[in-house]
Structure formats: structure tokens, C-alpha cells
Short mmCIF file of C-alpha atoms in Angstrom, two decimals:
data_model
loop_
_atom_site.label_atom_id
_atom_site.label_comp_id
_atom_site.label_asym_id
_atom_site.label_seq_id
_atom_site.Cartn_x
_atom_site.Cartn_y
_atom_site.Cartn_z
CA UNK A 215 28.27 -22.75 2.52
CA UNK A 216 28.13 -21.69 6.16
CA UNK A 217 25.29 -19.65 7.74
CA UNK A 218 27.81 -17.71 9.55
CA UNK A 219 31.12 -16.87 8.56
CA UNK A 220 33.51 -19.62 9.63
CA UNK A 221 30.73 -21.47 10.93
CA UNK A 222 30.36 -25.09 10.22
CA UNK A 223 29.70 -26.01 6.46
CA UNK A 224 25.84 -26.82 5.72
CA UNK A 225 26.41 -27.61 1.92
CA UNK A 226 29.14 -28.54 -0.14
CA UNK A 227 29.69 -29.82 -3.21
CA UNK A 228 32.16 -30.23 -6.14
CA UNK A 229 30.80 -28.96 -9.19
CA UNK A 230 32.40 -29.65 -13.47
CA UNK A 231 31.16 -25.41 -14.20
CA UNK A 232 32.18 -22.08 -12.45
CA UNK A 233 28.45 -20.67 -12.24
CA UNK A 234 26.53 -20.45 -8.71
CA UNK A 235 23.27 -19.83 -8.77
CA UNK A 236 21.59 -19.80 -5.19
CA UNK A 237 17.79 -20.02 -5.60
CA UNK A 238 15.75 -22.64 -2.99
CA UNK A 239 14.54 -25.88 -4.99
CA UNK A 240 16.68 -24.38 -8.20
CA UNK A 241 20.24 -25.62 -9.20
CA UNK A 242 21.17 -26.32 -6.03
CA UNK A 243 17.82 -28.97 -5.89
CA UNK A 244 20.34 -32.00 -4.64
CA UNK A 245 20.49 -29.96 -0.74
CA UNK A 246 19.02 -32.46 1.71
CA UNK A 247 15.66 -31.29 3.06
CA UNK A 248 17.33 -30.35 6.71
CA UNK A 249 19.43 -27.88 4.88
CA UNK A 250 17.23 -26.16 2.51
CA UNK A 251 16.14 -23.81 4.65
CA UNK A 252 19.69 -22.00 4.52
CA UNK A 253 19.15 -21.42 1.08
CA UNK A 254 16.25 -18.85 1.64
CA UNK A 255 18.22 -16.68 3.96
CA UNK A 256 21.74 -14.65 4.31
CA UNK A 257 24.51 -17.05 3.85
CA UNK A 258 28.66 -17.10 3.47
CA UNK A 259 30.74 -18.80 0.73
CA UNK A 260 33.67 -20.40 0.10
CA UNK A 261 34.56 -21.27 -3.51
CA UNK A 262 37.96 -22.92 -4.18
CA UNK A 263 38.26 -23.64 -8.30
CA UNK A 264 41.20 -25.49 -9.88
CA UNK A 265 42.53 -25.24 -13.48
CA UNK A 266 45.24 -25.86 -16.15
CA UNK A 267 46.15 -24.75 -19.36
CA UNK A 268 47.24 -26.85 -22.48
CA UNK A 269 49.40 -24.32 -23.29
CA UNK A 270 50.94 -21.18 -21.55
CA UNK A 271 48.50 -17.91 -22.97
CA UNK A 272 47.65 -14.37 -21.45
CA UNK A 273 44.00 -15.01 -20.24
CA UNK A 274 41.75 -12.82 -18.58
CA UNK A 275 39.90 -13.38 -15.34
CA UNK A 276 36.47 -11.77 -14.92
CA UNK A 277 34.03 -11.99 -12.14
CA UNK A 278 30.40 -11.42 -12.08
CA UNK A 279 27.70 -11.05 -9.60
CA UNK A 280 24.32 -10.18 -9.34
CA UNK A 281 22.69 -8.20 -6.94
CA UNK A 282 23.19 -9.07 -3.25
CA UNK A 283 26.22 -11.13 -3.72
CA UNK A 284 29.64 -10.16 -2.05
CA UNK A 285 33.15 -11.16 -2.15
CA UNK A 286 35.47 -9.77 0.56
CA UNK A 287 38.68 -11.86 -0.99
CA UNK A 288 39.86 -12.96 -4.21
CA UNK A 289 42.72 -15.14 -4.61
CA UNK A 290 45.17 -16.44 -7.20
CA UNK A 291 47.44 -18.91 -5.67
CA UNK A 292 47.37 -17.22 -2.71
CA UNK A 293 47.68 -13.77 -3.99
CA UNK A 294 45.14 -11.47 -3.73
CA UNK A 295 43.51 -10.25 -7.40
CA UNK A 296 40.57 -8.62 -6.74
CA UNK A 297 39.71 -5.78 -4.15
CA UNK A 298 38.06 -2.65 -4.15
CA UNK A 299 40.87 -0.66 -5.78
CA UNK A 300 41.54 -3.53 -8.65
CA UNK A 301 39.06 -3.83 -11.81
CA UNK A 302 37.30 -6.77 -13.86
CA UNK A 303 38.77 -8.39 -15.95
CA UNK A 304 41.88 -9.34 -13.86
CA UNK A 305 45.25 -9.74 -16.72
CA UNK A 306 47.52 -13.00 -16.21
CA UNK A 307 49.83 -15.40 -17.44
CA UNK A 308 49.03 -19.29 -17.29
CA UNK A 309 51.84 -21.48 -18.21
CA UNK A 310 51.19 -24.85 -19.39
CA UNK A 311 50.02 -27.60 -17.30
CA UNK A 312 50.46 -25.31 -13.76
CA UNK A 313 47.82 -25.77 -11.77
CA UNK A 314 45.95 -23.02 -10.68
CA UNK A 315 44.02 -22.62 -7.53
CA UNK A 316 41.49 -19.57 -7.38
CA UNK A 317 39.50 -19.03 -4.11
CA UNK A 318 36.51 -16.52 -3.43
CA UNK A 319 35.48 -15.73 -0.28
CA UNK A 320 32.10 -13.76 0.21
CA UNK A 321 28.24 -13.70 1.07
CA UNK A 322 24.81 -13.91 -0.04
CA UNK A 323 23.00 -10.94 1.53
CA UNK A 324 19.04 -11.62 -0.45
CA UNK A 325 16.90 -14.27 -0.03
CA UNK A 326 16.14 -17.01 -2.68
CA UNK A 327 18.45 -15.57 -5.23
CA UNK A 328 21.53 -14.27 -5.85
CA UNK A 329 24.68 -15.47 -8.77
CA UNK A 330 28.15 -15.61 -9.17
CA UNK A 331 30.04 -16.36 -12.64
CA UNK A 332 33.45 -16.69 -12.79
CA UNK A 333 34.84 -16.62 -16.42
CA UNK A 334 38.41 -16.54 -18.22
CA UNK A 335 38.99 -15.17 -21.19
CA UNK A 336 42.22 -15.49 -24.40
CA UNK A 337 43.36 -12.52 -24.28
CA UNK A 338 45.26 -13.18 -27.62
CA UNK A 339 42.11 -14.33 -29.47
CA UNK A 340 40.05 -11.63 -28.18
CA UNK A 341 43.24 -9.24 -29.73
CA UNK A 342 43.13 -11.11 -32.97
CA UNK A 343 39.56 -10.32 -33.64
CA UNK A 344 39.98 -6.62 -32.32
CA UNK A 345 42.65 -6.44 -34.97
CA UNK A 346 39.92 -8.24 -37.43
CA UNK A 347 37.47 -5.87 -36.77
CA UNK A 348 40.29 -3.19 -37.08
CA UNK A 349 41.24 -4.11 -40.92
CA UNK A 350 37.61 -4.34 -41.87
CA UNK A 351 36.75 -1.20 -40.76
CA UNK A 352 39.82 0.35 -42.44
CA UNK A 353 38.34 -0.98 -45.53
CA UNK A 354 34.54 0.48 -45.18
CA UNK A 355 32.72 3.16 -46.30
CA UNK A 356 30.98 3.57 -42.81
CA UNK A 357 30.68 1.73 -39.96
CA UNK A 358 28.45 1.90 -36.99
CA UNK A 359 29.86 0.53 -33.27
CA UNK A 360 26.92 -0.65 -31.07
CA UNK A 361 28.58 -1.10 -27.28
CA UNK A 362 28.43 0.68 -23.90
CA UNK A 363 27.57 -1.18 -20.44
CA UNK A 364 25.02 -3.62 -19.28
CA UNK A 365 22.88 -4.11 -16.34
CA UNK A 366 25.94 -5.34 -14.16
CA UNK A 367 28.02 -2.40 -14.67
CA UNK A 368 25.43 -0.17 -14.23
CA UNK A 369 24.33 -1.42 -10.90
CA UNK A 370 25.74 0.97 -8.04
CA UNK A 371 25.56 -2.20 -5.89
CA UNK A 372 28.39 -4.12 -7.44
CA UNK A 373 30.50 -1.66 -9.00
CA UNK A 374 32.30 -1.76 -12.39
CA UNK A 375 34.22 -4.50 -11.11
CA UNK A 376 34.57 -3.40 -7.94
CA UNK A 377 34.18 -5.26 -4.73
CA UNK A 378 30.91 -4.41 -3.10
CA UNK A 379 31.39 -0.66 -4.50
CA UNK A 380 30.14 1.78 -6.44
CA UNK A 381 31.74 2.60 -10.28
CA UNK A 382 35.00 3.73 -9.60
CA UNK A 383 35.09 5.55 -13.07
CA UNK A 384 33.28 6.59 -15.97
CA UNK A 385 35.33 4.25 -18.96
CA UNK A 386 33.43 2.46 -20.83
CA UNK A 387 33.36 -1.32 -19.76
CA UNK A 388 36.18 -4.03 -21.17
CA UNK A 389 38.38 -1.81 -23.06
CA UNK A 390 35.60 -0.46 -25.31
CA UNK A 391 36.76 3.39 -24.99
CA UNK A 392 40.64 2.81 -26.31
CA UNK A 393 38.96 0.27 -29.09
CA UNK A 394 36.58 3.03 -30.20
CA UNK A 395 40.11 5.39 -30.20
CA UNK A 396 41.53 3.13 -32.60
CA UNK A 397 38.71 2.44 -34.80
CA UNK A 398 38.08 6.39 -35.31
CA UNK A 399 41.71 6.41 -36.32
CA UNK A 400 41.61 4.10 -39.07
CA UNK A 401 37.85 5.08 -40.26
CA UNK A 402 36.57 9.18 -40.42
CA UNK A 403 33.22 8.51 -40.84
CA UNK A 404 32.51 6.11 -37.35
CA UNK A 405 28.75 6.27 -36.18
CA UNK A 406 28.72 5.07 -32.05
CA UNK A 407 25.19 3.82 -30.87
CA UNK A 408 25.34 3.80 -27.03
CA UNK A 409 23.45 1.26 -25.13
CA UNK A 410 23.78 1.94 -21.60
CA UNK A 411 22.19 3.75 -18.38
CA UNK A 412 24.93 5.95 -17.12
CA UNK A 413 27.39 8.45 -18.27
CA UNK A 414 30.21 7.00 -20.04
CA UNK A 415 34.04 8.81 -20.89
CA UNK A 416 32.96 9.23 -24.57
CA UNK A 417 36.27 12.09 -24.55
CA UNK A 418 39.26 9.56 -26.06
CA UNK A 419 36.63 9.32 -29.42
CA UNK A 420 33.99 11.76 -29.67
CA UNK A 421 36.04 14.75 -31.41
CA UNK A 422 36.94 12.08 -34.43
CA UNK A 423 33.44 10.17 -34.80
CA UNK A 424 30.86 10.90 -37.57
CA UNK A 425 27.98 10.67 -34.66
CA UNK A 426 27.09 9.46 -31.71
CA UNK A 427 23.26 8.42 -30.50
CA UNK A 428 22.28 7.26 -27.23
CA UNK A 429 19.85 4.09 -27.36
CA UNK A 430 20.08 3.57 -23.11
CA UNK A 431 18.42 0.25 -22.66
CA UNK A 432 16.15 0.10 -25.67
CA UNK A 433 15.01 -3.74 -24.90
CA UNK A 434 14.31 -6.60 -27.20
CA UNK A 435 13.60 -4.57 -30.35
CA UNK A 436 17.03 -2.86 -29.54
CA UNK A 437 17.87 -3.71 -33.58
CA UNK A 438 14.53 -2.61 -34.27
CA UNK A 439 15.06 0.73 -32.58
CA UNK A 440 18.68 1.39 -33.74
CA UNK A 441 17.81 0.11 -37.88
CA UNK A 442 14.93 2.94 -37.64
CA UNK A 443 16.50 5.42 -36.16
CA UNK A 444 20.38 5.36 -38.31
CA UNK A 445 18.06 4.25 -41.67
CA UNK A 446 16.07 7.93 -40.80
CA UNK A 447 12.66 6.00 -40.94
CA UNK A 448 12.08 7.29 -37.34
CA UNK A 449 13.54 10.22 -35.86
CA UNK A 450 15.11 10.76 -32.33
CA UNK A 451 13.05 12.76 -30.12
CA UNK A 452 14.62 12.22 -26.71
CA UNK A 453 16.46 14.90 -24.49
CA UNK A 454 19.35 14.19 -21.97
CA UNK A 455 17.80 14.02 -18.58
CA UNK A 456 21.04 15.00 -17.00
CA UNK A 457 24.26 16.70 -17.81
CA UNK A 458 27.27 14.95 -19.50
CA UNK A 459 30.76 15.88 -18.06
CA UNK A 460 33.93 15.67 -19.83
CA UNK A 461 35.60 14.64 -16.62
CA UNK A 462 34.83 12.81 -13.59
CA UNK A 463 35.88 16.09 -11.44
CA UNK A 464 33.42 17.62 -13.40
CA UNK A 465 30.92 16.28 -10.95
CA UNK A 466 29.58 17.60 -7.85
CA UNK A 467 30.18 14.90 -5.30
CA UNK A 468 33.86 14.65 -6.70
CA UNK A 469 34.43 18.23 -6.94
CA UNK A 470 33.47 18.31 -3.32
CA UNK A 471 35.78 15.55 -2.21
CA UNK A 472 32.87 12.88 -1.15
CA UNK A 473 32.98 10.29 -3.45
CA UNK A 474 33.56 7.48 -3.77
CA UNK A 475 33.47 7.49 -0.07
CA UNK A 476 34.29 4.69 2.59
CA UNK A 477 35.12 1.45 1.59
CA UNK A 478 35.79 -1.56 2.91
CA UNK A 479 33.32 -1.65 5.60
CA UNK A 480 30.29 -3.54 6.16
CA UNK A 481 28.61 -0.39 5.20
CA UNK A 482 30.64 1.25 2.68
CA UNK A 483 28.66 4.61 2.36
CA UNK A 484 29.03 8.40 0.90
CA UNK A 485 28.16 11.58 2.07
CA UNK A 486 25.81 13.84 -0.51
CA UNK A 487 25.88 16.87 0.77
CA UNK A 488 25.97 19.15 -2.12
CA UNK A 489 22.37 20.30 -1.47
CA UNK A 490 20.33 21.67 -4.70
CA UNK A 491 23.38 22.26 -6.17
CA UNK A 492 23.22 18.98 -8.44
CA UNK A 493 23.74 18.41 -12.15
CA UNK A 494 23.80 21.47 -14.45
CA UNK A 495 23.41 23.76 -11.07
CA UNK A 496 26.68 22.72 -10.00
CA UNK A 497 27.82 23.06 -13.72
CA UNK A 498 26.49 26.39 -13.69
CA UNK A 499 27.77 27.54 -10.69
CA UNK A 500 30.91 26.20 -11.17
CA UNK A 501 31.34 27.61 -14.66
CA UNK A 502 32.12 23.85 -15.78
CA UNK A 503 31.66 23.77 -19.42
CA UNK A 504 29.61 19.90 -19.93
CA UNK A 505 29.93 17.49 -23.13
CA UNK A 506 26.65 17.47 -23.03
CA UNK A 507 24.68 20.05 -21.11
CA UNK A 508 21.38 18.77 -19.46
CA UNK A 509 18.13 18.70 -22.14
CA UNK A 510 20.54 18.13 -24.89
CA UNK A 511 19.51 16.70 -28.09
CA UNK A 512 19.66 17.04 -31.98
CA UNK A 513 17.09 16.27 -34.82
CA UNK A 514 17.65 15.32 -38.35
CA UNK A 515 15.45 18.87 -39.48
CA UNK A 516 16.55 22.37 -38.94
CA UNK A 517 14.44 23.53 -36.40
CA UNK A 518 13.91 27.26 -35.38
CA UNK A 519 12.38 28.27 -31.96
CA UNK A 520 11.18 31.71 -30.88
CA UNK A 521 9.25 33.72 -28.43
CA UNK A 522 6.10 35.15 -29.28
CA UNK A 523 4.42 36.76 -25.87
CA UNK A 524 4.86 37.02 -22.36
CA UNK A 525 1.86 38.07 -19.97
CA UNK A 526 1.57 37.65 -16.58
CA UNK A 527 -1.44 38.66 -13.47
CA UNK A 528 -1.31 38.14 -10.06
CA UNK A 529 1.72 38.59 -7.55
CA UNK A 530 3.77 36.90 -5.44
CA UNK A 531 2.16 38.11 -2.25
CA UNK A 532 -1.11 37.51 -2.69
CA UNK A 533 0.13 33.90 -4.26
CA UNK A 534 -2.03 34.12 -7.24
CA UNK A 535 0.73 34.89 -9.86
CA UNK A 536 0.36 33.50 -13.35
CA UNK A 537 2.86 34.19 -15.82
CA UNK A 538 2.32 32.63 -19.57
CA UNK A 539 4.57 31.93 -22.02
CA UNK A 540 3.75 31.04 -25.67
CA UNK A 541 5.85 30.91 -28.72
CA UNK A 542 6.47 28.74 -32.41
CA UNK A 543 8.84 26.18 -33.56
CA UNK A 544 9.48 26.25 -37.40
CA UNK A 545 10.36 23.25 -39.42
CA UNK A 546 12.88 24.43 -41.51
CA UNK A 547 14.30 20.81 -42.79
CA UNK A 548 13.13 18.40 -44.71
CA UNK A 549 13.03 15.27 -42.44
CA UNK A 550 10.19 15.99 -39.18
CA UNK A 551 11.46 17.28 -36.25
CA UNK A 552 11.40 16.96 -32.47
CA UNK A 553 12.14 20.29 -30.33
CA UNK A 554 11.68 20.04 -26.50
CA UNK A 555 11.57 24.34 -25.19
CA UNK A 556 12.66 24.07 -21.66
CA UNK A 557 11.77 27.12 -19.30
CA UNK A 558 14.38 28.00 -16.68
CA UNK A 559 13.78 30.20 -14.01
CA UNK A 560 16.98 32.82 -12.27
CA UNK A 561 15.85 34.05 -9.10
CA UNK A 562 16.15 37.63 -7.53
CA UNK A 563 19.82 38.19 -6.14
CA UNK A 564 18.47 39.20 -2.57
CA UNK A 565 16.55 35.46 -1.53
CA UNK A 566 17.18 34.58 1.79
CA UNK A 567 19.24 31.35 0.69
CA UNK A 568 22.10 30.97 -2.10
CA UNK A 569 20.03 30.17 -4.98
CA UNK A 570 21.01 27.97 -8.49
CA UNK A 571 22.18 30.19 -11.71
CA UNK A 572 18.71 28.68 -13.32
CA UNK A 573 16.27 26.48 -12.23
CA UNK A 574 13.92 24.31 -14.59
CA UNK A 575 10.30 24.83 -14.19
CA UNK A 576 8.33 24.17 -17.33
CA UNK A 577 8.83 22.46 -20.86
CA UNK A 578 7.02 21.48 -24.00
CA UNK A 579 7.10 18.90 -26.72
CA UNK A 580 7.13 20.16 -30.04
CA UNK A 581 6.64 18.15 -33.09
CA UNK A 582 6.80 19.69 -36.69
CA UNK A 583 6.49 17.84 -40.18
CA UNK A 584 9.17 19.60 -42.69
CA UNK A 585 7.69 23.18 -43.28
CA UNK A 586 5.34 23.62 -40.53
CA UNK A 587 5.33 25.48 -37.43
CA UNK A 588 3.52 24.57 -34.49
CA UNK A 589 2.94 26.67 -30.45
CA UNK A 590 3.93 26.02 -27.64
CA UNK A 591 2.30 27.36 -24.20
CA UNK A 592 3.62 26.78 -20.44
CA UNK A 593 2.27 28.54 -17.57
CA UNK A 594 3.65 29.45 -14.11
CA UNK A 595 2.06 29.58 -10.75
CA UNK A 596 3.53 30.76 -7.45
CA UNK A 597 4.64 27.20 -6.51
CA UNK A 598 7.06 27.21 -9.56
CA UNK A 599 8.17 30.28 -7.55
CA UNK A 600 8.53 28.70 -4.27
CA UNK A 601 11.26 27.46 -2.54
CA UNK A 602 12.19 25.99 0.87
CA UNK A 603 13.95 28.66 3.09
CA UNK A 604 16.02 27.29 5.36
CA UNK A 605 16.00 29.38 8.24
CA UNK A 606 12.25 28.75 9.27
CA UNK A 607 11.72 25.76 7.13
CA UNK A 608 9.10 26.97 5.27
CA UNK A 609 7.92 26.76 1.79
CA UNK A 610 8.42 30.72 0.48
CA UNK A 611 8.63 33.02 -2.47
CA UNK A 612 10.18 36.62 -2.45
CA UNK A 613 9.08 39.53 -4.99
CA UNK A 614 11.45 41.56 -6.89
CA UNK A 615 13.63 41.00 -10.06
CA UNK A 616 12.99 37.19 -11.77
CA UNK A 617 14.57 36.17 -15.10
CA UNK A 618 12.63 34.00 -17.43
CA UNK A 619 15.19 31.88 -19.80
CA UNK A 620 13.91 29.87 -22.90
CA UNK A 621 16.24 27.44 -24.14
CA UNK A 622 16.16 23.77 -26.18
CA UNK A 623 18.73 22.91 -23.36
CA UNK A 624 20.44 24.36 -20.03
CA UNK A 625 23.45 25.68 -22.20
CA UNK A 626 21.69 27.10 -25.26
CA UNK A 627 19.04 29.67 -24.52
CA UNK A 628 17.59 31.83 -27.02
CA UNK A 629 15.23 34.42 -25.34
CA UNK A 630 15.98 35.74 -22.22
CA UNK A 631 12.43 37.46 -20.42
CA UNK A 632 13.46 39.76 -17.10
CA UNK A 633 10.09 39.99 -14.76
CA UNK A 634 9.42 42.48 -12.11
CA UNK A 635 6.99 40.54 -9.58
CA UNK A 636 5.30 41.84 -6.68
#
């Protein structure tokens, strides 16, 4: 460890494990005293590791970091394996009793922290219990897959294996996506539970799976959580809080050409410039039909939503408009229910700036036991009118022809309110 690249070596040691953990007066207590102080700032690394195999096997080589830990090069006896266009875990041969050298070349960029793992995998055991898990599952009556991504994947940071990049794609970490295609061939009735933060590819498996709930990161009583909700003691309740493309063109920032950017710079970076067009506006606009549009979800009870009255006072101008909406939510099932109305607003077709299809302004939680019916009531002002016009960078609202859309998400709407404001 050098404080500057190439610089002089203020640590070294030889170690019997392939996991670094850089924290001051942590694992690395042996540093002498002079040198400590390197450990609590910005520092570069050179790790060289040396292996053999018994016997020759395909392994897998996968590389881990936590945040603020780069690698610029990754070598395999003297080839480069890793870069910013080449994925974790890294496929390879080892033939018995070669010796292997791997070297890592990188930085710590945080202070007192920071981790790198290196780890190797059988690839022919990990293939012998996929084809375990396989059999069984041709053999059940149900079975329920619990995967998805972890903190590491999901950190923009690091990348999905990347080098110092963000996710390059939207698969589903470690060959989980073509082992969920095979499972829903040899078992119809497949139940996917989805622990993760981000959108995943879901498209190589969804058509053939029984059902598919998203847990995101749930915490410790993650079996809790998941036994409740699959049992039908509890009952899900959540909405998507953005939409879920089929595609990873689907998106704005790929649609426009901007991601994933520049790379392999000190400062790889991206340019956002798709403006309020974002998530289902860009879907909307684009006439992109989503997996999942935004506010999506689905109960266990039949629920049925409708409008019951629309009155509004005020104007515009005078910025004292109030427009109230009210309506009921009927438990038609027999389990309760959980229905979230979302209120969208479409603006006149004459505003001084290109405006989104639909814009979301209000919603309301509705919760029903089986056979009841309960209100809802949301209420606009003139700042749920507003917007930012451009030209004179001003916060305005225009009168003339609005459309009020109620909807339990962006792609299903069920009443559809036009509104003359002055």
C-alpha cells in the first residue's frame, strides 16, 4: 500500500485469506504506529494472490468491493479479466497443480473503511446443485424462489460487476434470470419473491410463473415478512414507486443515448438531460407499453373503485382554486384489501412549455375488510397547478381546459373528469 500511486510501499504484508478490510486499529492492527496514519486517508493497492488446484475444474472468479474501493486492473497471469465492459463472476479453467498468479491493482478513495473480497467458486458443484434443485422442483406441487440482488449490486458506485461503474444491465445477479427460465419450465405453478432495490429483467420468466411479489429489502424479519404475506395472514399493500420496463431501451436515459455514459476516467459521469420527462412521463410520451406501469399493485380481494363527486371554487388567476375529489372503494372479496386511488393531472394543450401526458398530484390509502366500502377525499390547490415556465423562470399556472384522471395506477384509469378553469 502506497499513498500515491507508484509511490513507495508504506505497508505490506503476506496474508493465508483473500479478504482486505482497511479500517485504522482494525485487521490491519499489526501497521507500525509511523504508518497508521495512511490508513485513515486515500490510499493505492497492489494485491498479487497465488493459487493451485488439486485437480483441473471450471471455477469461477468473483470480486467484491464495498463502497469507495476501486480497481483499475485485473489480472490472470498477465491477462487482463476484469474491466468495465467484463462482468462478475469471471469463467475459467484451472488445471491441476498450475500455479496461478492473480493481481489487482486499485484504490481506497474513503477514510477508515473500505473492503475487497476476492472469491472462487466450482462451477461444476454449483451446476450439480442447480440440477438438484431442478429435479426437486420437477417433483413439487409448488415451489416458491426467494432471490434477486443485494446491497453490492445495487450500489450505482460499484456496478454489477463492473469496474468503478454503474449497472451495465438489468439481469438479475449470478445467473438467477436463466435459472428461474428453467425452473418455470419444469414446474407451472412457480411463485418468485423478489428481494432487491432496483428493477430487475423479470421478461425470460414472468409469462410462465404462478406469481411474482416484490419484498425489496424487507430486513431481518425478511422470513417473517415473506411466511405472512404467501401464507395470506397479512396482505400486500404496497404500490410500485416507479415504472417497470420490459427492456432496458425502454428507459429514458437509454432511449436518449446517455447512458451508461463515460467510462474509464477518473470521473466516469452521465449526462441526465431528459428534463421532467422521467419514468411513466417518458413511458407515456413515448407510447412505451411498461411490465409494470408506475403505482402498480394487486390485492388478494376484489376491489372496486369509483367516483362519486367533483366540485371545485376559486380560479387559477386569482390563485385560490380548490378542486375536490371524493369517491368509494368496495370490498368485493373475501380476504381485506389495500387500494391506493392515484390522481393524475393532463394539462391544457396551449402551456407555454411541452408538458407530460399526466402528471401525479394527489393519492389516497384505502383499506376495506371483505364487504365494506370506505371514501376517499383529495383536494387540489393552485400549486398542484403550477409549474416552472421556462422562459422567465417563474413558478406559473395557465387557465383553460385541465383533465382530471383517477386511476389505481398510471396505466389503468377508471374515471376521467375534464375541468374548465379560469
Amino acid at each position: 500500500y502506497s499513498a500515491t500511486a507508484g509511490g513507495e510501499p508504506f505497508y505490506s504484508e503476506i496474508r493465508s485469506d483473500a479478504i482486505f478490510s482497511w479500517r485504522s486499529g482494525g485487521e490491519v492492527a499489526v501497521v507500525e504506529e509511523a504508518n497508521r496514519k495512511f490508513l485513515a486517508e486515500p490510499f493505492y493497492f497492489d494485491v498479487t494472490l497465488k493459487f493451485t488446484v488439486d485437480e483441473t475444474q471450471k471455477l469461477d472468479l468473483v470480486l467484491r468491493r464495498t463502497r469507495g474501493v476501486r480497481c483499475d486492473e485485473v489480472t490472470l497471469n498477465g491477462k487482463s479479466i476484469l474491466s468495465s465492459d467484463r462482468k462478475n463472476p469471471v469463467p475459467f479453467e484451472a488445471l491441476s497443480e498450475k500455479e496461478y498468479t492473480l493481481k489487482i491493482s486499485g484504490y481506497r478513495t474513503v477514510k477508515n473503511g473500505g473492503a475487497l473480497n476476492i472469491l472462487c467458486f466450482d462451477r461444476a458443484g454449483a451446476e450439480f446443485m442447480q440440477q438438484q434443485a431442478l429435479d426437486a422442483a420437477a417433483q413439487a406441487d409448488c415451489v416458491i424462489y426467494a432471490g434477486g440482488s443485494n446491497h453490492n449490486f445495487d450500489k450505482e458506485s460499484l456496478g454489477r460487476g463492473d469496474i468503478m461503474a454503474d449497472i451495465p444491465s438489468l439481469e438479475m445477479c449470478d445467473g438467477q434470470g436463466e435459472f428461474l427460465q428453467k425452473l418455470t419450465q419444469v414446474n407451472d405453478n412457480v411463485i418468485v419473491s423478489l428481494i432487491n432495490g432496483s428493477v430487475l429483467n423479470v421478461e425470460s420468466w414472468i409469462e410462465k410463473s404462478a406469481a411474482l411479489v416484490e419484498f425489496w429489502y424487507p430486513g431481518q424479519e425478511c422470513g417473517d415478512v415473506m411466511t405472512e404475506i404467501l401464507s395470506g395472514e397479512s396482505v400486500p399493500m404496497g404500490r410500485l414507486p416507479f415504472t417497470w420496463g420490459k427492456n432496458l431501451t425502454d428507459y429514458a436515459c437509454h432511449a436518449n443515448g446517455n447512458y451508461p455514459g463515460v467510462r474509464g476516467e477518473i470521473d466516469p459521469h452521465v449526462y441526465y438531460d431528459e428534463g421532467i420527462f422521467i419514468g411513466y412521463r417518458h413511458f407515456d410520451r413515448s407510447k412505451i407499453e411498461p411490465r409494470f406501469p408506475f403505482g402498480y399493485g394487486l390485492n388478494y380481494s376484489t376491489m372496486k373503485c369509483k367516483l362519486d363527486k367533483v366540485e371545485h371554487t376559486g380560479s387559477i388567476t386569482e390563485k385560490n382554486i380548490s378542486v375536490k375529489v371524493s369517491g368509494t372503494v368496495n370490498n368485493n372479496g373475501s380476504f381485506s384489501g389495500c387500494e391506493v386511488i392515484q390522481l393524475y393531472l393532463s394539462y391544457p394543450s396551449d402551456c407555454p412549455d411541452e408538458r407530460p401526458e399526466k402528471v401525479l398530484r394527489d393519492f389516497a390509502k384505502v383499506i376495506a375488510f371483505p364487504g365494506e366500502s370506505n371514501t376517499f377525499n383529495m383536494e387540489l390547490k393552485w400549486r398542484d397547478f403550477a409549474f416552472v415556465d421556462n422562459e422567465n423562470l417563474t413558478l406559473t399556472a395557465v387557465p383553460g381546459e385541465y383533465k382530471l384522471l383517477l386511476g389505481r395506477n398510471a396505466a389503468d384509469i377508471f374515471a376521467e373528469i375534464p375541468l374548465t378553469l379560469t
